[in-house]
PDB file of C-alpha atoms in Angstrom:
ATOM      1  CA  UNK C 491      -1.310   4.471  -9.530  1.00  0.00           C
ATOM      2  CA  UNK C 492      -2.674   5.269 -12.749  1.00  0.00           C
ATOM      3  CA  UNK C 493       0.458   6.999 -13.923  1.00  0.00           C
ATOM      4  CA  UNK C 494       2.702   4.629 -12.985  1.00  0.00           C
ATOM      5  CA  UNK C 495       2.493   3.972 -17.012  1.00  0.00           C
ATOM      6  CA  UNK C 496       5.880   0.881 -17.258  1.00  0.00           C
ATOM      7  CA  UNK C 497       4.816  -1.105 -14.103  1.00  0.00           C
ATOM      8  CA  UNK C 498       4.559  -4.892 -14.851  1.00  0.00           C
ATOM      9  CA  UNK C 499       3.975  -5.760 -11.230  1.00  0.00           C
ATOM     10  CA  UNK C 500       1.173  -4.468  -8.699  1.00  0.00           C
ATOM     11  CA  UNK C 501       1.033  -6.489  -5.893  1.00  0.00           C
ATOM     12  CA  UNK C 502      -0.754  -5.066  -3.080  1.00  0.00           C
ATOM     13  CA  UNK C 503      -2.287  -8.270  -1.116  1.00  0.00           C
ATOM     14  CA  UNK C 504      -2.806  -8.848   2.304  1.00  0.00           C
ATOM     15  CA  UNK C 505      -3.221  -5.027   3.091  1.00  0.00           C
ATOM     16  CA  UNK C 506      -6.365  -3.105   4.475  1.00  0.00           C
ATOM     17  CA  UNK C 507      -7.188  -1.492   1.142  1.00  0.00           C
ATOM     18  CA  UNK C 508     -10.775  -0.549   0.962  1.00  0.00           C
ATOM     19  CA  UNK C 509     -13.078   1.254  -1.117  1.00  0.00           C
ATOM     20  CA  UNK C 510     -13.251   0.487  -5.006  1.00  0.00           C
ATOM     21  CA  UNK C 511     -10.418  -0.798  -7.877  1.00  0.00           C
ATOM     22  CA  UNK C 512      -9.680   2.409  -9.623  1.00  0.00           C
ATOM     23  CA  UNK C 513     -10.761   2.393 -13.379  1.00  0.00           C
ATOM     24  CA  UNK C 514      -7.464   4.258 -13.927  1.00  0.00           C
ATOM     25  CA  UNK C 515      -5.279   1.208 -13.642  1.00  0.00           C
ATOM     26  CA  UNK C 516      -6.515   0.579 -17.420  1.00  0.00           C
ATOM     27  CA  UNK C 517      -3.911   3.133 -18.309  1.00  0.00           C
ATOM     28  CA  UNK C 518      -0.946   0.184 -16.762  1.00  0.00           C
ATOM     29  CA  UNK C 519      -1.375  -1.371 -20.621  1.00  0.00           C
ATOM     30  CA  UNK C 520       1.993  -3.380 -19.898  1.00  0.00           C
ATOM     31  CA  UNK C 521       0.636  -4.528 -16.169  1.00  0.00           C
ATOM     32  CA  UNK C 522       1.589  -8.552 -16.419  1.00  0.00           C
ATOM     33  CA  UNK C 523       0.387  -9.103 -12.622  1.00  0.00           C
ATOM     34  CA  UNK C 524      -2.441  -7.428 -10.853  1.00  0.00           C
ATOM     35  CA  UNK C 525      -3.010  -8.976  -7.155  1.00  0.00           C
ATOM     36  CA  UNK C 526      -5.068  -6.953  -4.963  1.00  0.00           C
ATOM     37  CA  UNK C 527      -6.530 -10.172  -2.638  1.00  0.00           C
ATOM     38  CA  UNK C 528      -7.473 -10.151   0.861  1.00  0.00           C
ATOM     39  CA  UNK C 529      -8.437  -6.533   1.278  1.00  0.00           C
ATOM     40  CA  UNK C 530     -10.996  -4.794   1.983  1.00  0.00           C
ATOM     41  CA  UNK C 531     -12.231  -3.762  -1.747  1.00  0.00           C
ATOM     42  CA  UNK C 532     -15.764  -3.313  -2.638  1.00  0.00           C
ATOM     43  CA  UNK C 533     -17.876  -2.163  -5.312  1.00  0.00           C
ATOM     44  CA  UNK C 534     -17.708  -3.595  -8.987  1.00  0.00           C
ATOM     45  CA  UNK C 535     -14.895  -5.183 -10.949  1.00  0.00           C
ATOM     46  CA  UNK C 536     -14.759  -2.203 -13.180  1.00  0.00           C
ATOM     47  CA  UNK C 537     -15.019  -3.050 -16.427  1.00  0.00           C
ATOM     48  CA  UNK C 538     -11.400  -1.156 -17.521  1.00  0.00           C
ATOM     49  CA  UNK C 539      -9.851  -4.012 -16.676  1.00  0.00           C
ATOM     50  CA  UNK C 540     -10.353  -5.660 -19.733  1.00  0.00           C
ATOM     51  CA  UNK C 541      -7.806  -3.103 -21.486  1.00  0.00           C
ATOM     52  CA  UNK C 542      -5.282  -4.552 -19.321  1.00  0.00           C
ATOM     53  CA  UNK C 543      -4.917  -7.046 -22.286  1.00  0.00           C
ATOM     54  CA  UNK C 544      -0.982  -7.978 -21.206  1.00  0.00           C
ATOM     55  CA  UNK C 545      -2.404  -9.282 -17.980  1.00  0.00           C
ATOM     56  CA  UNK C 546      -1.042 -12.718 -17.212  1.00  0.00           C
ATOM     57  CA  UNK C 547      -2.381 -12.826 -13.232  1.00  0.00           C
ATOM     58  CA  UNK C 548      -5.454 -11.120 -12.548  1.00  0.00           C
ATOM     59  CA  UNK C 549      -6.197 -11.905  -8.780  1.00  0.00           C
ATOM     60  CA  UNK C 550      -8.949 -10.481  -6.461  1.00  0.00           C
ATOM     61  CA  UNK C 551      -9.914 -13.383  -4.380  1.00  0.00           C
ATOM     62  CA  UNK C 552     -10.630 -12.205  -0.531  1.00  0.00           C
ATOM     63  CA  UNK C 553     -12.491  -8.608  -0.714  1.00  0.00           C
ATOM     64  CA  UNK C 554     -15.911  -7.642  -0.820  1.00  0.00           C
ATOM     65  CA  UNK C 555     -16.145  -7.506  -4.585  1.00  0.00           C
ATOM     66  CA  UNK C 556     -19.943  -7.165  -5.332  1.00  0.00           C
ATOM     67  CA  UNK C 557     -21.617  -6.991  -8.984  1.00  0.00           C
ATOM     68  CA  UNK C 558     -21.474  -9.310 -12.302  1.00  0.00           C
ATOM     69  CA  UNK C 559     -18.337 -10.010 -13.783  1.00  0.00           C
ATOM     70  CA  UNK C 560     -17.449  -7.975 -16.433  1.00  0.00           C
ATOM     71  CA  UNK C 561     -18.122  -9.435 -20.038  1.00  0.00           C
ATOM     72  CA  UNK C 562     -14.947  -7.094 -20.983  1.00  0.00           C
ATOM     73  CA  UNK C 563     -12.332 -10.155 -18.789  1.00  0.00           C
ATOM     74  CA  UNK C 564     -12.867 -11.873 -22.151  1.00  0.00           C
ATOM     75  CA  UNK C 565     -10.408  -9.714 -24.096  1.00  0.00           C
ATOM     76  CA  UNK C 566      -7.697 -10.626 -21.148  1.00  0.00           C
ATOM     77  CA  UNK C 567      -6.570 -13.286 -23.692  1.00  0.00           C
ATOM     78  CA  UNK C 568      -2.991 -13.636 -22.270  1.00  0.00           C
ATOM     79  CA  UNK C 569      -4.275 -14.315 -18.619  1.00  0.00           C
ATOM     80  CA  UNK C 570      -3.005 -17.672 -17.392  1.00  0.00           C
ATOM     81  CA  UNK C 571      -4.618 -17.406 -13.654  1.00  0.00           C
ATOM     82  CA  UNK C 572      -7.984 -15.678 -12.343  1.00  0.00           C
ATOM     83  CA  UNK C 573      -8.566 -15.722  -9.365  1.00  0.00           C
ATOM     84  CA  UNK C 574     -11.665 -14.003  -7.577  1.00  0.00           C
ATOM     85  CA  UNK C 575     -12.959 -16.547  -4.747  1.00  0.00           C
ATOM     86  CA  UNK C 576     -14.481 -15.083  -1.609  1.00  0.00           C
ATOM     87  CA  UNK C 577     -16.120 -12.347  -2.914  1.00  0.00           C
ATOM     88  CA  UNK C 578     -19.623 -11.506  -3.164  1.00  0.00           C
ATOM     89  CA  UNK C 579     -19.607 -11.674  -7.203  1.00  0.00           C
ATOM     90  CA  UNK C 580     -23.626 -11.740  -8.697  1.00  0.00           C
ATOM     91  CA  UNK C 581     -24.818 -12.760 -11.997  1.00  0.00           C
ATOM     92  CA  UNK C 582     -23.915 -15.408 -14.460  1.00  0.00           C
ATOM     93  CA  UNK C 583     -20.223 -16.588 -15.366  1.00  0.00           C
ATOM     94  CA  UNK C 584     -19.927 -14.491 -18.189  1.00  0.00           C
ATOM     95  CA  UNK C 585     -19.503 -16.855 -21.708  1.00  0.00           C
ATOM     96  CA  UNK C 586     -16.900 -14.574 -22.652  1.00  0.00           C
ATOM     97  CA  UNK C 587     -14.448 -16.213 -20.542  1.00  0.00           C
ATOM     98  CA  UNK C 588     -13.842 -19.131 -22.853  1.00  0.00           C
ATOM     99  CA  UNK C 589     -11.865 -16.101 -25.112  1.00  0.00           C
ATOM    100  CA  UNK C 590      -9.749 -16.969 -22.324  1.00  0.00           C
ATOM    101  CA  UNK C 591      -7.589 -20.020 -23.895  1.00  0.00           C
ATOM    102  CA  UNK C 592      -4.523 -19.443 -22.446  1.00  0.00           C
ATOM    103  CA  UNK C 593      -5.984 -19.924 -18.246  1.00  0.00           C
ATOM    104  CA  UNK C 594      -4.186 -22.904 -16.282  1.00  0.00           C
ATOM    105  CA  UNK C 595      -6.160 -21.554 -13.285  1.00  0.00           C
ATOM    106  CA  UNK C 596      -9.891 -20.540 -12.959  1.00  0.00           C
ATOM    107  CA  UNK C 597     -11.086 -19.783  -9.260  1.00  0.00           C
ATOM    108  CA  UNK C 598     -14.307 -18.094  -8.619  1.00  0.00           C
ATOM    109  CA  UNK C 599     -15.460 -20.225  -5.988  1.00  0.00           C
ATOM    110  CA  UNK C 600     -17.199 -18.713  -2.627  1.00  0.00           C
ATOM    111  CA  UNK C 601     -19.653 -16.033  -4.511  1.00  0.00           C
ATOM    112  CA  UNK C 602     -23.039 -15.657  -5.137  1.00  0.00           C
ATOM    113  CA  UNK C 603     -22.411 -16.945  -8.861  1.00  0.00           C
ATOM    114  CA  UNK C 604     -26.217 -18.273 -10.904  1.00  0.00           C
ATOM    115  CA  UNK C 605     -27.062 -19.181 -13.869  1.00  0.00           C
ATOM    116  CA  UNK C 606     -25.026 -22.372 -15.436  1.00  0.00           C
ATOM    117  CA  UNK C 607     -21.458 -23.039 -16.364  1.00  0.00           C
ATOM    118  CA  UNK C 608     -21.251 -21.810 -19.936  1.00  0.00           C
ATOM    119  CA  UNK C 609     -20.492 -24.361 -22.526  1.00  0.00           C
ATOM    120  CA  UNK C 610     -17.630 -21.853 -23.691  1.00  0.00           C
ATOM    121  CA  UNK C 611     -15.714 -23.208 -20.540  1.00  0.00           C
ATOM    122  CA  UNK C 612     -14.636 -26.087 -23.165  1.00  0.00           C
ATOM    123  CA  UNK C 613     -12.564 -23.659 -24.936  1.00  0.00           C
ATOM    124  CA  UNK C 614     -10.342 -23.491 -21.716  1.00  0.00           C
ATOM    125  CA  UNK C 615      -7.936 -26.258 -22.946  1.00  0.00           C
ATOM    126  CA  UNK C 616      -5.208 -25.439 -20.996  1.00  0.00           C
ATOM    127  CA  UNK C 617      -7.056 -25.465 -17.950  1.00  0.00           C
ATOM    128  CA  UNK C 618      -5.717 -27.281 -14.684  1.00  0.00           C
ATOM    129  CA  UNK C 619      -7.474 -26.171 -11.971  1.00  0.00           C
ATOM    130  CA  UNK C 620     -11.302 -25.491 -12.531  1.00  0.00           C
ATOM    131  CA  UNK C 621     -12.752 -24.164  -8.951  1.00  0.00           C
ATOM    132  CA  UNK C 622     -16.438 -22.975  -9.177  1.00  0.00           C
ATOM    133  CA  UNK C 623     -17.384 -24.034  -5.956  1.00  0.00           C
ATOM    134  CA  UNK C 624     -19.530 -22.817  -3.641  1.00  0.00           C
ATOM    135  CA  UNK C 625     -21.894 -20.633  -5.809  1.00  0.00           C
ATOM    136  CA  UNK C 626     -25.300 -20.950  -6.697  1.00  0.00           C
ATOM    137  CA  UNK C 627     -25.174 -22.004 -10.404  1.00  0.00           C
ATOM    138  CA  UNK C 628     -27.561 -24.341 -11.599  1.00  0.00           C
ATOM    139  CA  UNK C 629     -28.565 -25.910 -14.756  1.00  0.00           C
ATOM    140  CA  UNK C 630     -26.072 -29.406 -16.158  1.00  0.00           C
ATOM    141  CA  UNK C 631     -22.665 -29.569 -16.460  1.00  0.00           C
ATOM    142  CA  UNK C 632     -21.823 -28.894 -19.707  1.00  0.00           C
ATOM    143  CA  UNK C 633     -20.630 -32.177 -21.834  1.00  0.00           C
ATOM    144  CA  UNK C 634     -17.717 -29.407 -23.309  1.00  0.00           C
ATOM    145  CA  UNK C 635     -15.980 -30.415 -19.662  1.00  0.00           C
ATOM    146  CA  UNK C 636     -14.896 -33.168 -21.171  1.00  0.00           C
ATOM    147  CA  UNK C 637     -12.113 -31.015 -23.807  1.00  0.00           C
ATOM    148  CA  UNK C 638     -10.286 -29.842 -20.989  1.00  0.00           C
ATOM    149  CA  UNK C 639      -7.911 -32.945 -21.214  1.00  0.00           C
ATOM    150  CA  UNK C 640      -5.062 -30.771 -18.746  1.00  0.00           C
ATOM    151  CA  UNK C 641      -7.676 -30.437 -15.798  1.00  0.00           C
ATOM    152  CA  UNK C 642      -6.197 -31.688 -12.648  1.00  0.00           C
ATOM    153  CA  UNK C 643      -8.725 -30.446 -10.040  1.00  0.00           C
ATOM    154  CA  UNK C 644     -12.570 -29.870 -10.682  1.00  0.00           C
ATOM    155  CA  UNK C 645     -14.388 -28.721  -7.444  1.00  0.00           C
ATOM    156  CA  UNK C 646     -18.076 -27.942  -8.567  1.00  0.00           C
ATOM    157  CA  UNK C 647     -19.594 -28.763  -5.192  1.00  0.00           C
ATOM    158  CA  UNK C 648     -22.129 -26.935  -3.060  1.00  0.00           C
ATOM    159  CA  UNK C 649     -23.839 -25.484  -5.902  1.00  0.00           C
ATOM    160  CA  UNK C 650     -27.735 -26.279  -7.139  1.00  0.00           C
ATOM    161  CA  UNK C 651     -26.448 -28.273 -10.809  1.00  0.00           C
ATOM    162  CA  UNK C 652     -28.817 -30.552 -11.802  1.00  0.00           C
ATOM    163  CA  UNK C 653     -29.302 -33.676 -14.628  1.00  0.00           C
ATOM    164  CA  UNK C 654     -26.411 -36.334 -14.982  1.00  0.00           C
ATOM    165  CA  UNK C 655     -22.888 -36.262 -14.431  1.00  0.00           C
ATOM    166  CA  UNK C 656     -21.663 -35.961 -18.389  1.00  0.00           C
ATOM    167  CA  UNK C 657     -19.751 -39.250 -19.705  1.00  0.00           C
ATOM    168  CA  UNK C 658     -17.266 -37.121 -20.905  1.00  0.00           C
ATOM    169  CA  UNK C 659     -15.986 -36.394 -17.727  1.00  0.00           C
ATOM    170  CA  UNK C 660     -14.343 -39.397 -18.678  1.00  0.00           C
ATOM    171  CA  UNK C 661     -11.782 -37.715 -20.982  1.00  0.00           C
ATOM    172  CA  UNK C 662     -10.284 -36.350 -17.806  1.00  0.00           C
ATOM    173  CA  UNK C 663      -7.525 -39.024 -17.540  1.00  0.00           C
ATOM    174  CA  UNK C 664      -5.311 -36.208 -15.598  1.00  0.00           C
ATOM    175  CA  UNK C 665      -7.740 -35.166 -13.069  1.00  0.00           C
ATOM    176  CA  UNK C 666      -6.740 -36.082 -10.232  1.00  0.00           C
ATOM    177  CA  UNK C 667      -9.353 -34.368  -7.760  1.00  0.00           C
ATOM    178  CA  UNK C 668     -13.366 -34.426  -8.580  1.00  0.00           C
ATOM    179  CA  UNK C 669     -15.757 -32.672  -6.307  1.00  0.00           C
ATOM    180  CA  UNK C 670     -19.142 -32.953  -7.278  1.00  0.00           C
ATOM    181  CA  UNK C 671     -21.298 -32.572  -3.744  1.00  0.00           C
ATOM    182  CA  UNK C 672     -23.950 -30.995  -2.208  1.00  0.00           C
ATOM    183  CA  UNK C 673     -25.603 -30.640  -5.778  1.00  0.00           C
ATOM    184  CA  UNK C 674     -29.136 -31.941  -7.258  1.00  0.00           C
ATOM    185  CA  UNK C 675     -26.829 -34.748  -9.815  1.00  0.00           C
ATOM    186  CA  UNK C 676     -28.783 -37.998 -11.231  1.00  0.00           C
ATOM    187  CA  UNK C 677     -27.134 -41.172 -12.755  1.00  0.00           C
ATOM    188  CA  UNK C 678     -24.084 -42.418 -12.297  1.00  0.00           C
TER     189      UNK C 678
END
């Protein structure tokens, strides 16, 4: 696939792929969509990817995706949607995502995701749909929520976040879904 040097499109969901994401598709430098959910894929999110920097749809979700995410998704600063939910994705959310500014649509949810949200997320202005669900992160919400004006949806539930729910969650006057359950939240 590698050679396949003018494809815009690889969309290979709902397949039986297994084994790892080749590091060759870095060579696809004009790749706009790259969907390769609910496989079979393992192994790391290799970190090539992050030369794919035309990428507009970077979607993984449903594999068996296992390691950190790769600091190097922060120079994918034309992606609009990532998704990689229901894997098995370690580590911290890496800061460098809030290079990201152009996202509508950020779903990790349904990993094994610690650390806390990274105040960087605020950068994400164009943000709709905010899904970190289901993880293990911990630490507050970051107040910098509360500049992503466009969010819609916010499902941080089932996770261990701590402290009080930031005011500024008030700024969301579009959201129109807030999940905040199954956490360790104070205050109201």
């Amino acid at each position: 696939l590698g050679g396949l040097i003018n494809l815009k499109d690889l969309v290979l969901w709902g397949n039986e792929l297994s084994g790892s994401i080749p590091s060759e598709l870095e060579n696809l430098d004009v790749l706009l969509i790259l969907d390769l959910s609910e496989n079979n894929l393992n192994g790391e999110i290799p970190p090539e990817i992050g030369n794919l920097t035309n990428l507009e749809t970077l979607a993984l979700s449903n594999n068996q995706l296992t390691g950190e995410i790769p600091v190097e998704i922060g120079q994918l600063v034309n992606l609009t949607q990532l998704y990689s939910s229901f894997n098995e994705l370690t580590g911290e959310i890496p800061s460098e995502l809030g290079n990201l500014v152009n996202l509508h649509a950020l779903w990790i949810y349904s990993n094994q995701l610690t650390g806390e949200i990274p105040s960087e997320i605020g950068n994400l202005t164009n943000l709709s749909w905010l899904r970190l669900n289901d993880n293990q992160l911990s630490g507050e919400i970051p107040p910098e929520i509360g500049n992503l004006t466009n969010l819609i949806s916010v499902y941080l539930h089932n996770n261990q976040l701590s402290g009080e729910i930031p005011s500024e969650i008030g700024n969301l006057t579009n959201l129109t879904s807030l999940r905040l359950y199954s956490n360790q939240l104070t205050g109201l």
